[in-house]
Each structure stands twice: as structure tokens, then as C-alpha cells.
Amino acid sequence: MSPVRAMAAAAVLIVAVVAQHAFLPWLPLPGPAPDLVLVAVAGLALAAGSGAGTLLGFLAGLALDLAPPANHPIGAWAMCMSLAGYVIGLAADATRRGVAAYLAVTVAAAVSPVAYALGAGALGSARTLVGEVPGLLVGQVVYALLLTPVVVPAMARLALGRSSGRLP
């Protein structure tokens, strides 16, 4: 990924973090707010590979950790997003198939609340969200299925500079 495209990807992730904290919680959507940052990281990881996915996931997670209200241990989101970027990038490196790549995003959306709860608990959070995880799983999977066909091709175009590449 060229430096210009990396800067554009970072700008997109910052916009996704702001949208996730400032706008999405106020929308009258059923269930939890969509995890727009995870889907954006997934799209970039699918297009750019596991190394870039890990780095962009870490930076996006760190931005989520530092965004107000930062009432959780710093590093929980960074760990979760970097792990998601790495695993999704590996899936893209291994398969190069559209359906498997979209399935990886959906699985990451399902595993993300669990990984965050475990990471926050490991980092000493007094209010680990283990009791809320089952309700989050269904909502995150549904929203990931809805957002992935729109966000992932846009992130592939941003990262690769063309509409075709590793993704359909």
C-alpha cells in the first residue's frame, strides 16, 4: 500500500471511529450499534493483507480506546481490532475468494465482542461485558452481513486503487 493510500485508509478509519461514537448510537436501530470500525478494518485487511490489516486494526483499536468516554482499559480494542485485521488478512491471503472473505468478516464480527470482553477482563476491567455478549453477537453478525457488501468493496478500491483485485 502506497503512503498516500495508507494516509487515506487512516483518514477513513478516523471517520469510522467518529461515526461509531458520535452518530451510530443515536440511530433508532434494533440491537447494538453496528461496528463500522470493524467492517472498515476488515475491508482494508481483505484488500491489503494480514500485515497491513494488523497495523490498521491496531491503530483503529487504539483510536477506539482513546475516544471518549474511555471508561475501559486502554488496549482492549487495540488488541481486538489488530487480531481481527490479522486473521481476516490471513483469510484473504489464503483464499482470494469472495464468499470466504465475506464469511471471515462475519466470523470476526461474531468473535469481536467475545474477544473484547476477554481482553478487557484480562486488562483488569471491573465491568467486563460477559453478560451482554450473547445479545451483541446476533446484532453484530446481522449488521456485518448488511454492511460488508457495501463497505468491503469501497475499502478494496481505496487500498488497491482499482475496483478489482483480491475481491470480487
C-alpha positions as MATLAB code, in Angstrom:
seq = 'MSPVRAMAAAAVLIVAVVAQHAFLPWLPLPGPAPDLVLVAVAGLALAAGSGAGTLLGFLAGLALDLAPPANHPIGAWAMCMSLAGYVIGLAADATRRGVAAYLAVTVAAAVSPVAYALGAGALGSARTLVGEVPGLLVGQVVYALLLTPVVVPAMARLALGRSSGRLP';
ca = [
       0.000    0.000    0.000;
       1.444    3.343   -1.016;
       1.918    6.107    1.573;
      -0.914    8.142    0.044;
      -3.289    5.187    0.222;
      -2.154    4.462    3.797;
      -2.978    8.047    4.781;
      -6.372    7.742    3.068;
      -7.017    4.467    4.928;
      -6.105    6.113    8.232;
      -8.460    9.004    7.457;
     -11.277    6.558    6.670;
     -10.685    4.759    9.955;
     -10.774    8.040   11.877;
     -14.075    8.926   10.216;
     -15.386    5.441   11.084;
     -14.380    5.870   14.743;
     -16.071    9.270   14.933;
     -19.207    7.962   13.224;
     -19.327    4.931   15.507;
     -19.112    7.063   18.653;
     -20.984   10.194   17.622;
     -23.747    9.115   15.239;
     -24.479    5.389   15.257;
     -25.545    5.113   18.922;
     -28.241    7.735   18.306;
     -29.824    5.992   15.331;
     -33.015    4.103   16.168;
     -31.614    0.726   15.133;
     -32.629   -2.536   16.768;
     -29.966   -4.117   18.954;
     -26.462   -2.742   19.426;
     -24.971   -0.112   17.137;
     -23.145   -1.538   14.108;
     -19.391   -1.974   14.454;
     -18.447    0.194   11.497;
     -14.780    0.294   12.506;
     -14.504   -3.497   12.456;
     -16.053   -3.721    8.992;
     -13.738   -0.959    7.706;
     -10.687   -2.710    9.183;
     -11.906   -5.965    7.665;
     -12.282   -4.406    4.233;
      -8.801   -2.937    4.368;
      -7.321   -6.207    5.656;
      -9.026   -8.153    2.878;
      -7.570   -5.827    0.282;
      -4.117   -5.171    1.728;
      -3.278   -8.434    3.516;
      -2.519   -9.527    7.040;
       0.393   -7.177    7.769;
      -1.460   -4.021    6.824;
      -4.632   -5.384    8.428;
      -2.832   -5.874   11.726;
      -1.337   -2.390   11.703;
      -4.547   -0.652   10.625;
      -6.540   -2.725   13.119;
      -4.196   -1.718   15.925;
      -4.425    1.965   15.011;
      -8.221    1.832   14.715;
      -8.479   -0.024   18.024;
      -6.199    2.471   19.724;
      -8.400    5.293   18.429;
     -11.437    3.473   19.869;
      -9.597    3.040   23.174;
      -8.776    6.737   23.410;
     -12.144    8.061   22.193;
     -14.329    9.471   24.947;
     -15.725    8.096   27.162;
     -12.636    5.978   27.707;
     -14.047    4.060   30.667;
     -12.215    0.827   29.914;
      -8.572   -0.272   29.958;
      -6.566    1.169   27.088;
      -5.503   -1.589   24.763;
      -8.597   -3.808   24.785;
      -9.948   -2.503   21.476;
      -6.437   -2.272   20.001;
      -5.848   -5.948   20.753;
      -9.253   -6.971   19.423;
      -9.030   -4.981   16.167;
      -5.426   -5.916   15.424;
      -6.276   -9.586   15.914;
      -9.309   -9.205   13.630;
      -7.230   -7.429   10.967;
      -4.584  -10.130   11.119;
      -6.998  -13.070   10.903;
      -9.089  -11.509    8.137;
      -5.925  -10.613    6.224;
      -4.751  -14.221    6.554;
      -8.094  -15.440    5.234;
      -7.735  -13.135    2.247;
      -4.148  -14.229    1.667;
      -5.164  -17.895    1.798;
      -8.430  -17.928   -0.125;
      -8.618  -14.966   -2.506;
     -12.291  -15.911   -2.892;
     -15.160  -13.519   -2.292;
     -17.511  -15.752   -0.309;
     -14.791  -16.973    2.054;
     -13.614  -13.402    2.578;
     -17.111  -12.213    3.453;
     -17.525  -15.197    5.764;
     -14.309  -14.161    7.537;
     -15.762  -10.691    8.148;
     -18.933  -12.220    9.582;
     -16.979  -14.544   11.852;
     -14.839  -11.616   13.012;
     -17.999   -9.673   13.834;
     -19.219  -12.605   15.919;
     -15.902  -13.101   17.703;
     -15.198   -9.409   18.278;
     -17.489   -8.895   21.323;
     -16.108  -12.061   22.927;
     -12.500  -11.035   22.261;
     -13.161   -7.548   23.624;
     -14.792   -8.908   26.785;
     -11.901  -11.316   27.368;
      -9.296   -8.647   26.606;
     -10.923   -6.063   28.866;
     -11.195   -8.645   31.636;
      -7.539   -9.623   31.202;
      -6.512   -5.972   31.387;
      -8.356   -5.517   34.671;
     -11.691   -4.026   33.699;
     -14.083   -4.126   36.622;
     -17.091   -4.119   34.311;
     -16.392   -6.824   31.774;
     -19.357   -7.202   29.457;
     -19.544  -11.005   29.520;
     -23.253  -10.960   30.382;
     -24.024   -8.736   27.397;
     -22.038  -10.747   24.844;
     -24.852  -13.074   23.636;
     -27.069  -10.118   22.757;
     -24.198   -8.401   20.992;
     -23.330  -11.447   18.892;
     -26.587  -11.601   16.958;
     -26.718   -7.868   16.298;
     -23.096   -7.623   15.206;
     -23.411  -10.560   12.806;
     -26.568   -9.138   11.217;
     -25.042   -5.678   10.830;
     -21.806   -7.168    9.455;
     -23.800   -9.089    6.858;
     -25.563   -5.874    5.851;
     -22.502   -3.602    5.848;
     -19.938   -5.948    4.305;
     -21.195   -5.870    0.685;
     -21.078   -2.062    0.752;
     -18.017   -1.248    2.870;
     -15.596   -4.005    1.816;
     -15.542   -3.182   -1.934;
     -15.109    0.509   -1.093;
     -12.147   -0.306    1.162;
     -10.691   -2.560   -1.551;
     -10.919    0.272   -4.033;
      -9.236    2.612   -1.538;
      -6.441    0.186   -0.665;
      -5.807   -1.200   -4.144;
      -6.666    1.787   -6.302;
      -8.980   -0.169   -8.560;
     -12.285   -1.946   -8.302;
     -10.914   -5.409   -8.979;
      -8.201   -7.234   -7.104;
      -8.414   -9.878   -4.437;
     -12.127   -9.328   -4.004;
     -14.929   -9.842   -6.494;
];
